[in-house]
mmCIF file of C-alpha atoms and ligand atoms in Angstrom:
data_model
loop_
_atom_site.group_PDB
_atom_site.id
_atom_site.type_symbol
_atom_site.label_atom_id
_atom_site.label_comp_id
_atom_site.label_asym_id
_atom_site.label_seq_id
_atom_site.Cartn_x
_atom_site.Cartn_y
_atom_site.Cartn_z
ATOM 1 C CA UNK Y 1 7.029 -28.627 -13.790
ATOM 2 C CA UNK Y 2 5.953 -25.297 -16.434
ATOM 3 C CA UNK Y 3 7.237 -22.076 -16.023
ATOM 4 C CA UNK Y 4 3.327 -20.781 -15.600
ATOM 5 C CA UNK Y 5 2.880 -23.566 -12.171
ATOM 6 C CA UNK Y 6 6.272 -21.567 -10.917
ATOM 7 C CA UNK Y 7 4.645 -18.327 -10.918
ATOM 8 C CA UNK Y 8 1.683 -19.488 -9.393
ATOM 9 C CA UNK Y 9 3.037 -20.883 -7.045
ATOM 10 C CA UNK Y 10 5.047 -18.125 -6.257
ATOM 11 C CA UNK Y 11 1.942 -16.158 -5.742
ATOM 12 C CA UNK Y 12 0.584 -18.422 -3.221
ATOM 13 C CA UNK Y 13 2.954 -17.220 -1.208
ATOM 14 C CA UNK Y 14 2.065 -15.325 1.985
ATOM 15 C CA UNK Y 15 3.548 -12.190 0.328
ATOM 16 C CA UNK Y 16 2.067 -12.891 -3.148
ATOM 17 C CA UNK Y 17 -1.043 -11.308 -4.574
ATOM 18 C CA UNK Y 18 -3.076 -12.221 -7.334
ATOM 19 C CA UNK Y 19 -6.419 -10.236 -8.576
ATOM 20 C CA UNK Y 20 -8.599 -11.769 -11.427
ATOM 21 C CA UNK Y 21 -10.820 -9.774 -13.275
ATOM 22 C CA UNK Y 22 -12.083 -7.686 -10.395
ATOM 23 C CA UNK Y 23 -15.095 -5.108 -10.576
ATOM 24 C CA UNK Y 24 -16.347 -3.044 -8.265
ATOM 25 C CA UNK Y 25 -19.241 -0.214 -8.686
ATOM 26 C CA UNK Y 26 -21.011 2.394 -6.799
ATOM 27 C CA UNK Y 27 -24.546 2.320 -7.683
ATOM 28 C CA UNK Y 28 -24.365 3.116 -11.462
ATOM 29 C CA UNK Y 29 -20.679 4.326 -10.940
ATOM 30 C CA UNK Y 30 -18.481 1.467 -12.448
ATOM 31 C CA UNK Y 31 -15.054 2.227 -10.540
ATOM 32 C CA UNK Y 32 -13.504 -0.836 -10.923
ATOM 33 C CA UNK Y 33 -13.809 -2.588 -14.663
ATOM 34 C CA UNK Y 34 -12.466 -6.524 -14.927
ATOM 35 C CA UNK Y 35 -9.208 -5.409 -13.619
ATOM 36 C CA UNK Y 36 -6.168 -8.004 -12.974
ATOM 37 C CA UNK Y 37 -2.986 -7.821 -11.599
ATOM 38 C CA UNK Y 38 -0.644 -10.191 -9.961
ATOM 39 C CA UNK Y 39 2.016 -9.109 -7.624
ATOM 40 C CA UNK Y 40 5.632 -11.431 -7.452
ATOM 41 C CA UNK Y 41 6.606 -11.643 -3.724
ATOM 42 C CA UNK Y 42 9.054 -8.946 -2.771
ATOM 43 C CA UNK Y 43 8.648 -6.403 -5.387
ATOM 44 C CA UNK Y 44 7.741 -3.208 -5.556
ATOM 45 C CA UNK Y 45 4.703 -2.103 -7.602
ATOM 46 C CA UNK Y 46 4.296 1.380 -8.224
ATOM 47 C CA UNK Y 47 0.412 2.709 -9.362
ATOM 48 C CA UNK Y 48 -0.183 5.776 -10.943
ATOM 49 C CA UNK Y 49 -3.416 7.371 -13.136
ATOM 50 C CA UNK Y 50 -5.220 10.494 -12.558
ATOM 51 C CA UNK Y 51 -7.578 10.891 -9.984
ATOM 52 C CA UNK Y 52 -10.411 9.179 -9.682
ATOM 53 C CA UNK Y 53 -9.042 6.136 -11.912
ATOM 54 C CA UNK Y 54 -10.007 3.769 -8.926
ATOM 55 C CA UNK Y 55 -6.456 3.486 -7.471
ATOM 56 C CA UNK Y 56 -7.635 3.905 -3.658
ATOM 57 C CA UNK Y 57 -10.504 1.511 -4.512
ATOM 58 C CA UNK Y 58 -8.236 -1.209 -5.934
ATOM 59 C CA UNK Y 59 -5.898 -1.010 -2.686
ATOM 60 C CA UNK Y 60 -8.823 -0.918 -0.417
ATOM 61 C CA UNK Y 61 -10.450 -4.280 -2.046
ATOM 62 C CA UNK Y 62 -7.079 -5.943 -1.091
ATOM 63 C CA UNK Y 63 -7.223 -5.869 2.311
ATOM 64 C CA UNK Y 64 -10.752 -6.024 2.200
ATOM 65 C CA UNK Y 65 -11.688 -2.402 3.349
ATOM 66 C CA UNK Y 66 -14.239 -2.667 0.403
ATOM 67 C CA UNK Y 67 -15.577 -6.139 -1.207
ATOM 68 C CA UNK Y 68 -15.516 -6.250 -5.164
ATOM 69 C CA UNK Y 69 -18.782 -7.241 -6.774
ATOM 70 C CA UNK Y 70 -17.114 -9.972 -9.478
ATOM 71 C CA UNK Y 71 -13.506 -11.368 -9.602
ATOM 72 C CA UNK Y 72 -10.957 -13.718 -7.166
ATOM 73 C CA UNK Y 73 -8.302 -11.772 -4.757
ATOM 74 C CA UNK Y 74 -5.444 -14.571 -3.486
ATOM 75 C CA UNK Y 75 -3.843 -12.826 -0.920
ATOM 76 C CA UNK Y 76 -1.625 -13.814 2.353
ATOM 77 C CA UNK Y 77 -2.671 -16.987 1.352
ATOM 78 C CA UNK Y 78 -6.462 -16.562 1.205
ATOM 79 C CA UNK Y 79 -8.870 -16.805 -1.181
ATOM 80 C CA UNK Y 80 -11.808 -14.667 -1.723
ATOM 81 C CA UNK Y 81 -14.428 -14.997 -4.108
ATOM 82 C CA UNK Y 82 -17.519 -12.570 -4.029
ATOM 83 C CA UNK Y 83 -20.657 -14.153 -1.896
ATOM 84 C CA UNK Y 84 -18.220 -15.981 -0.053
ATOM 85 C CA UNK Y 85 -18.172 -15.335 3.905
ATOM 86 C CA UNK Y 86 -14.671 -14.275 5.273
ATOM 87 C CA UNK Y 87 -15.107 -15.079 9.519
ATOM 88 C CA UNK Y 88 -13.346 -12.852 11.359
ATOM 89 C CA UNK Y 89 -10.747 -14.520 12.284
ATOM 90 C CA UNK Y 90 -9.520 -14.954 8.408
ATOM 91 C CA UNK Y 91 -10.169 -10.792 8.109
ATOM 92 C CA UNK Y 92 -8.368 -10.245 11.353
ATOM 93 C CA UNK Y 93 -5.460 -12.630 9.649
ATOM 94 C CA UNK Y 94 -5.620 -11.226 6.068
ATOM 95 C CA UNK Y 95 -5.590 -7.436 7.882
ATOM 96 C CA UNK Y 96 -2.138 -8.083 10.042
ATOM 97 C CA UNK Y 97 -0.573 -9.430 7.363
ATOM 98 C CA UNK Y 98 -1.214 -6.579 4.742
ATOM 99 C CA UNK Y 99 0.064 -3.353 6.063
ATOM 100 C CA UNK Y 100 -1.505 -0.275 4.674
ATOM 101 C CA UNK Y 101 -0.497 3.587 5.030
ATOM 102 C CA UNK Y 102 -2.525 6.509 3.949
ATOM 103 C CA UNK Y 103 -2.521 9.913 2.920
ATOM 104 C CA UNK Y 104 -4.125 11.158 5.930
ATOM 105 C CA UNK Y 105 -1.439 9.414 8.605
ATOM 106 C CA UNK Y 106 -4.776 8.355 10.676
ATOM 107 C CA UNK Y 107 -2.873 8.144 13.715
ATOM 108 C CA UNK Y 108 -4.275 8.311 17.195
ATOM 109 C CA UNK Y 109 -4.348 11.875 18.305
ATOM 110 C CA UNK Y 110 -4.881 11.556 22.390
ATOM 111 C CA UNK Y 111 -2.004 8.492 22.136
ATOM 112 C CA UNK Y 112 1.967 9.418 22.050
ATOM 113 C CA UNK Y 113 3.937 8.205 19.244
ATOM 114 C CA UNK Y 114 5.262 5.053 20.828
ATOM 115 C CA UNK Y 115 1.703 3.966 22.219
ATOM 116 C CA UNK Y 116 0.372 4.543 18.866
ATOM 117 C CA UNK Y 117 2.980 2.018 17.745
ATOM 118 C CA UNK Y 118 2.322 -0.236 20.511
ATOM 119 C CA UNK Y 119 -1.381 -0.598 21.390
ATOM 120 C CA UNK Y 120 -2.312 -2.042 17.924
ATOM 121 C CA UNK Y 121 0.288 -5.065 18.549
ATOM 122 C CA UNK Y 122 -1.267 -5.699 22.426
ATOM 123 C CA UNK Y 123 -4.384 -5.671 21.151
ATOM 124 C CA UNK Y 124 -4.061 -7.463 17.509
ATOM 125 C CA UNK Y 125 -0.897 -9.435 18.328
ATOM 126 C CA UNK Y 126 -1.410 -10.207 22.294
ATOM 127 C CA UNK Y 127 1.973 -9.175 22.801
ATOM 128 C CA UNK Y 128 3.002 -7.585 26.471
ATOM 129 C CA UNK Y 129 3.257 -4.171 26.828
ATOM 130 C CA UNK Y 130 7.050 -4.555 27.331
ATOM 131 C CA UNK Y 131 7.776 -6.531 23.993
ATOM 132 C CA UNK Y 132 5.187 -4.280 22.230
ATOM 133 C CA UNK Y 133 7.063 -0.960 23.635
ATOM 134 C CA UNK Y 134 10.289 -2.735 22.984
ATOM 135 C CA UNK Y 135 9.193 -3.718 19.031
ATOM 136 C CA UNK Y 136 7.577 0.132 19.041
ATOM 137 C CA UNK Y 137 11.147 1.529 19.763
ATOM 138 C CA UNK Y 138 13.208 -0.284 17.206
ATOM 139 C CA UNK Y 139 10.842 0.714 14.605
ATOM 140 C CA UNK Y 140 11.089 4.449 15.664
ATOM 141 C CA UNK Y 141 15.063 4.039 15.573
ATOM 142 C CA UNK Y 142 14.195 2.398 11.806
ATOM 143 C CA UNK Y 143 12.290 5.250 10.783
ATOM 144 C CA UNK Y 144 14.807 8.064 12.039
ATOM 145 C CA UNK Y 145 12.199 9.066 15.242
ATOM 146 C CA UNK Y 146 13.498 7.592 18.841
ATOM 147 C CA UNK Y 147 13.368 10.709 20.010
ATOM 148 C CA UNK Y 148 9.459 11.312 19.227
ATOM 149 C CA UNK Y 149 8.478 8.462 21.351
ATOM 150 C CA UNK Y 150 6.589 10.300 23.878
ATOM 151 C CA UNK Y 151 5.134 13.103 21.772
ATOM 152 C CA UNK Y 152 1.373 12.808 20.483
ATOM 153 C CA UNK Y 153 0.849 13.050 16.887
ATOM 154 C CA UNK Y 154 -0.051 16.978 16.898
ATOM 155 C CA UNK Y 155 3.561 17.826 18.414
ATOM 156 C CA UNK Y 156 5.254 16.120 15.041
ATOM 157 C CA UNK Y 157 5.809 17.273 11.492
ATOM 158 C CA UNK Y 158 3.753 15.662 9.015
ATOM 159 C CA UNK Y 159 6.700 13.698 7.559
ATOM 160 C CA UNK Y 160 7.567 12.699 11.190
ATOM 161 C CA UNK Y 161 3.432 11.268 11.801
ATOM 162 C CA UNK Y 162 3.801 9.407 8.143
ATOM 163 C CA UNK Y 163 6.749 8.030 9.297
ATOM 164 C CA UNK Y 164 5.125 7.033 12.380
ATOM 165 C CA UNK Y 165 1.983 5.552 10.433
ATOM 166 C CA UNK Y 166 4.498 3.261 8.678
ATOM 167 C CA UNK Y 167 6.156 1.948 12.033
ATOM 168 C CA UNK Y 168 3.004 1.205 13.489
ATOM 169 C CA UNK Y 169 1.768 -0.663 10.307
ATOM 170 C CA UNK Y 170 5.115 -2.533 10.181
ATOM 171 C CA UNK Y 171 4.600 -3.692 13.758
ATOM 172 C CA UNK Y 172 2.254 -6.125 13.002
ATOM 173 C CA UNK Y 173 4.764 -7.739 10.918
ATOM 174 C CA UNK Y 174 2.764 -7.886 7.557
ATOM 175 C CA UNK Y 175 4.584 -9.495 4.384
ATOM 176 C CA UNK Y 176 2.561 -7.190 1.984
ATOM 177 C CA UNK Y 177 2.406 -2.948 2.492
ATOM 178 C CA UNK Y 178 -0.109 -1.046 0.691
ATOM 179 C CA UNK Y 179 1.027 3.035 0.548
ATOM 180 C CA UNK Y 180 -2.026 4.760 -0.804
ATOM 181 C CA UNK Y 181 -0.230 8.682 -1.893
ATOM 182 C CA UNK Y 182 1.773 8.880 1.477
ATOM 183 C CA UNK Y 183 3.741 11.662 0.611
ATOM 184 C CA UNK Y 184 0.543 13.689 -1.243
ATOM 185 C CA UNK Y 185 -0.105 15.834 1.711
ATOM 186 C CA UNK Y 186 3.760 16.733 2.305
ATOM 187 C CA UNK Y 187 5.597 19.674 1.437
ATOM 188 C CA UNK Y 188 8.153 17.965 -1.028
ATOM 189 C CA UNK Y 189 11.606 18.138 1.077
ATOM 190 C CA UNK Y 190 9.344 16.560 4.025
ATOM 191 C CA UNK Y 191 8.175 13.699 1.460
ATOM 192 C CA UNK Y 192 11.581 12.421 0.498
ATOM 193 C CA UNK Y 193 11.943 11.363 4.395
ATOM 194 C CA UNK Y 194 9.110 9.408 4.041
ATOM 195 C CA UNK Y 195 10.359 8.098 0.256
ATOM 196 C CA UNK Y 196 14.108 7.113 2.102
ATOM 197 C CA UNK Y 197 11.695 4.764 4.881
ATOM 198 C CA UNK Y 198 10.324 3.565 1.330
ATOM 199 C CA UNK Y 199 13.166 2.736 -0.405
ATOM 200 C CA UNK Y 200 14.668 0.789 2.813
ATOM 201 C CA UNK Y 201 11.833 -1.204 3.083
ATOM 202 C CA UNK Y 202 11.707 -1.878 -0.692
ATOM 203 C CA UNK Y 203 16.004 -2.584 -0.387
ATOM 204 C CA UNK Y 204 14.300 -5.431 2.335
ATOM 205 C CA UNK Y 205 12.375 -7.240 -0.008
ATOM 206 C CA UNK Y 206 9.091 -5.839 1.617
ATOM 207 C CA UNK Y 207 6.257 -6.243 -1.333
ATOM 208 C CA UNK Y 208 4.660 -3.306 -1.680
ATOM 209 C CA UNK Y 209 1.982 -1.066 -3.842
ATOM 210 C CA UNK Y 210 2.623 2.185 -3.783
ATOM 211 C CA UNK Y 211 0.431 4.777 -4.962
ATOM 212 C CA UNK Y 212 2.151 7.987 -6.155
ATOM 213 C CA UNK Y 213 2.587 10.568 -8.115
ATOM 214 C CA UNK Y 214 6.277 10.249 -7.343
ATOM 215 C CA UNK Y 215 7.315 9.748 -10.925
ATOM 216 C CA UNK Y 216 11.202 9.748 -9.684
ATOM 217 C CA UNK Y 217 10.386 7.318 -6.511
ATOM 218 C CA UNK Y 218 8.735 5.079 -9.113
ATOM 219 C CA UNK Y 219 11.294 4.743 -11.809
ATOM 220 C CA UNK Y 220 14.043 4.347 -9.139
ATOM 221 C CA UNK Y 221 12.328 1.768 -6.732
ATOM 222 C CA UNK Y 222 9.608 -0.120 -8.472
ATOM 223 C CA UNK Y 223 9.678 -2.915 -10.061
ATOM 224 C CA UNK Y 224 6.803 -2.471 -12.034
ATOM 225 C CA UNK Y 225 4.431 0.366 -12.846
ATOM 226 C CA UNK Y 226 0.961 -0.464 -13.032
ATOM 227 C CA UNK Y 227 -1.016 2.345 -15.189
ATOM 228 C CA UNK Y 228 -4.653 2.895 -13.704
ATOM 229 C CA UNK Y 229 -7.420 5.103 -15.891
ATOM 230 C CA UNK Y 230 -10.987 4.942 -16.161
ATOM 231 C CA UNK Y 231 -11.157 2.357 -14.287
ATOM 232 C CA UNK Y 232 -9.137 -0.328 -15.685
ATOM 233 C CA UNK Y 233 -5.370 -0.951 -15.964
ATOM 234 C CA UNK Y 234 -4.006 0.346 -19.164
ATOM 235 C CA UNK Y 235 -0.650 -0.137 -19.186
ATOM 236 C CA UNK Y 236 1.906 -2.088 -16.972
ATOM 237 C CA UNK Y 237 5.439 -2.734 -17.220
ATOM 238 C CA UNK Y 238 8.703 -1.777 -16.394
ATOM 239 C CA UNK Y 239 9.118 1.621 -15.140
ATOM 240 C CA UNK Y 240 11.840 3.600 -17.284
ATOM 241 C CA UNK Y 241 10.321 1.658 -20.508
ATOM 242 C CA UNK Y 242 6.607 3.219 -20.004
ATOM 243 C CA UNK Y 243 8.110 6.740 -18.776
ATOM 244 C CA UNK Y 244 10.152 6.972 -21.717
ATOM 245 C CA UNK Y 245 8.146 5.271 -24.181
ATOM 246 C CA UNK Y 246 4.128 5.206 -22.935
ATOM 247 C CA UNK Y 247 1.805 2.824 -25.170
ATOM 248 C CA UNK Y 248 -1.312 4.840 -24.482
ATOM 249 C CA UNK Y 249 -2.570 8.124 -24.718
ATOM 250 C CA UNK Y 250 -3.998 8.472 -21.440
ATOM 251 C CA UNK Y 251 -0.431 7.245 -19.847
ATOM 252 C CA UNK Y 252 1.340 10.159 -21.879
ATOM 253 C CA UNK Y 253 -1.189 12.999 -21.002
ATOM 254 C CA UNK Y 254 -0.555 11.716 -17.203
ATOM 255 C CA UNK Y 255 2.967 11.325 -17.329
ATOM 256 C CA UNK Y 256 2.765 15.349 -18.871
ATOM 257 C CA UNK Y 257 0.502 16.609 -16.183
ATOM 258 C CA UNK Y 258 2.629 15.149 -13.442
ATOM 259 C CA UNK Y 259 5.946 15.910 -14.624
ATOM 260 C CA UNK Y 260 5.169 19.754 -15.187
ATOM 261 C CA UNK Y 261 3.923 19.957 -11.649
HETATM 262 P P1 ADP U 1 -8.708 6.972 -7.443
HETATM 263 O O1 ADP U 1 -7.833 7.127 -5.533
HETATM 264 O O2 ADP U 1 -7.632 6.664 -8.575
HETATM 265 O O3 ADP U 1 -8.299 8.455 -7.439
HETATM 266 P P2 ADP U 1 -10.914 6.385 -6.209
HETATM 267 O O4 ADP U 1 -10.522 4.900 -6.190
HETATM 268 O O5 ADP U 1 -11.083 6.896 -4.708
HETATM 269 O O6 ADP U 1 -10.066 6.891 -7.658
HETATM 270 O O7 ADP U 1 -12.227 6.472 -6.753
HETATM 271 C C1 ADP U 1 -12.499 6.184 -7.685
HETATM 272 C C2 ADP U 1 -13.777 6.736 -8.306
HETATM 273 O O8 ADP U 1 -15.097 5.931 -7.395
HETATM 274 C C3 ADP U 1 -14.710 8.148 -8.192
HETATM 275 O O9 ADP U 1 -15.303 8.631 -9.035
HETATM 276 C C4 ADP U 1 -14.963 8.189 -6.739
HETATM 277 O O10 ADP U 1 -15.983 9.539 -6.620
HETATM 278 C C5 ADP U 1 -15.953 7.106 -6.188
HETATM 279 N N1 ADP U 1 -15.834 6.696 -5.043
HETATM 280 C C6 ADP U 1 -14.992 6.073 -4.574
HETATM 281 N N2 ADP U 1 -15.458 5.778 -3.125
HETATM 282 C C7 ADP U 1 -16.845 5.994 -2.844
HETATM 283 C C8 ADP U 1 -17.751 5.513 -2.306
HETATM 284 N N3 ADP U 1 -17.297 5.017 -1.192
HETATM 285 N N4 ADP U 1 -19.315 5.830 -2.795
HETATM 286 C C9 ADP U 1 -19.337 6.473 -3.984
HETATM 287 N N5 ADP U 1 -18.420 6.654 -4.656
HETATM 288 C C10 ADP U 1 -17.287 6.511 -4.579
HETATM 289 MG MG1 MG U 2 -6.879 7.869 -3.961
#
């Protein structure tokens, strides 16, 4: 068996991701221009780059919140090609396997923290209320918020809401987690609580793609740093190497801008 076959086999694993030649435009605006990324199971991949680079659109293509115009996506054992319809069952299975956390939490405001986490388990996985609540309490404990089970999101801080959102995503037992600037809406010290939870997830071997401006997190936690600019991946590799010796002027410019904030 050749080395590349071994690598390909790993990418076909339910927690591997293989994106090849992804392009996407909105009208005349090219947002993703022939972007390819292979993510090995159990790795943490930090995705950085200036606003408008296409990072969010790229993440949204992975769990099919957006469909690319061209290119192939292999994720969670599914292969998605342009023009190929994805049936509802496959789409549901894929969304379940790929958890997503957004900058803006997106919790249900009228439900308690517990119900926010239990409700999707009942709906999507068919768990009983008792089973779901038990799992929710485990997860609330894991993110350090057991005492907030009965509170509505409006009575929780931003950092607490984001940790509830992470618990909610984890409740569907995903094998991949996508984070889109999870701490950008938070004060720095509150962001640290959220990053601590993400560090634990990484240590547990979760496959993760994290769009972030937190360079210290990217350096300490990620296996691969991926830099996007102008609708393309312009550089990727070892985080410390790229941070200390970026090859692209646009990477250098971006790093200077975030580090001076
Ligand atoms: P990033 O996350 O790197 O800031 P995005 O993926 O959000 O970048 O956006 C990339 C570009 O695509 C931006 O110019 C943005 O305005 C545009 N864009 C994103 N979503 C849409 C949409 N639904 N319709 C039209 N343009 C969009
Ligand atoms: Mg974005």
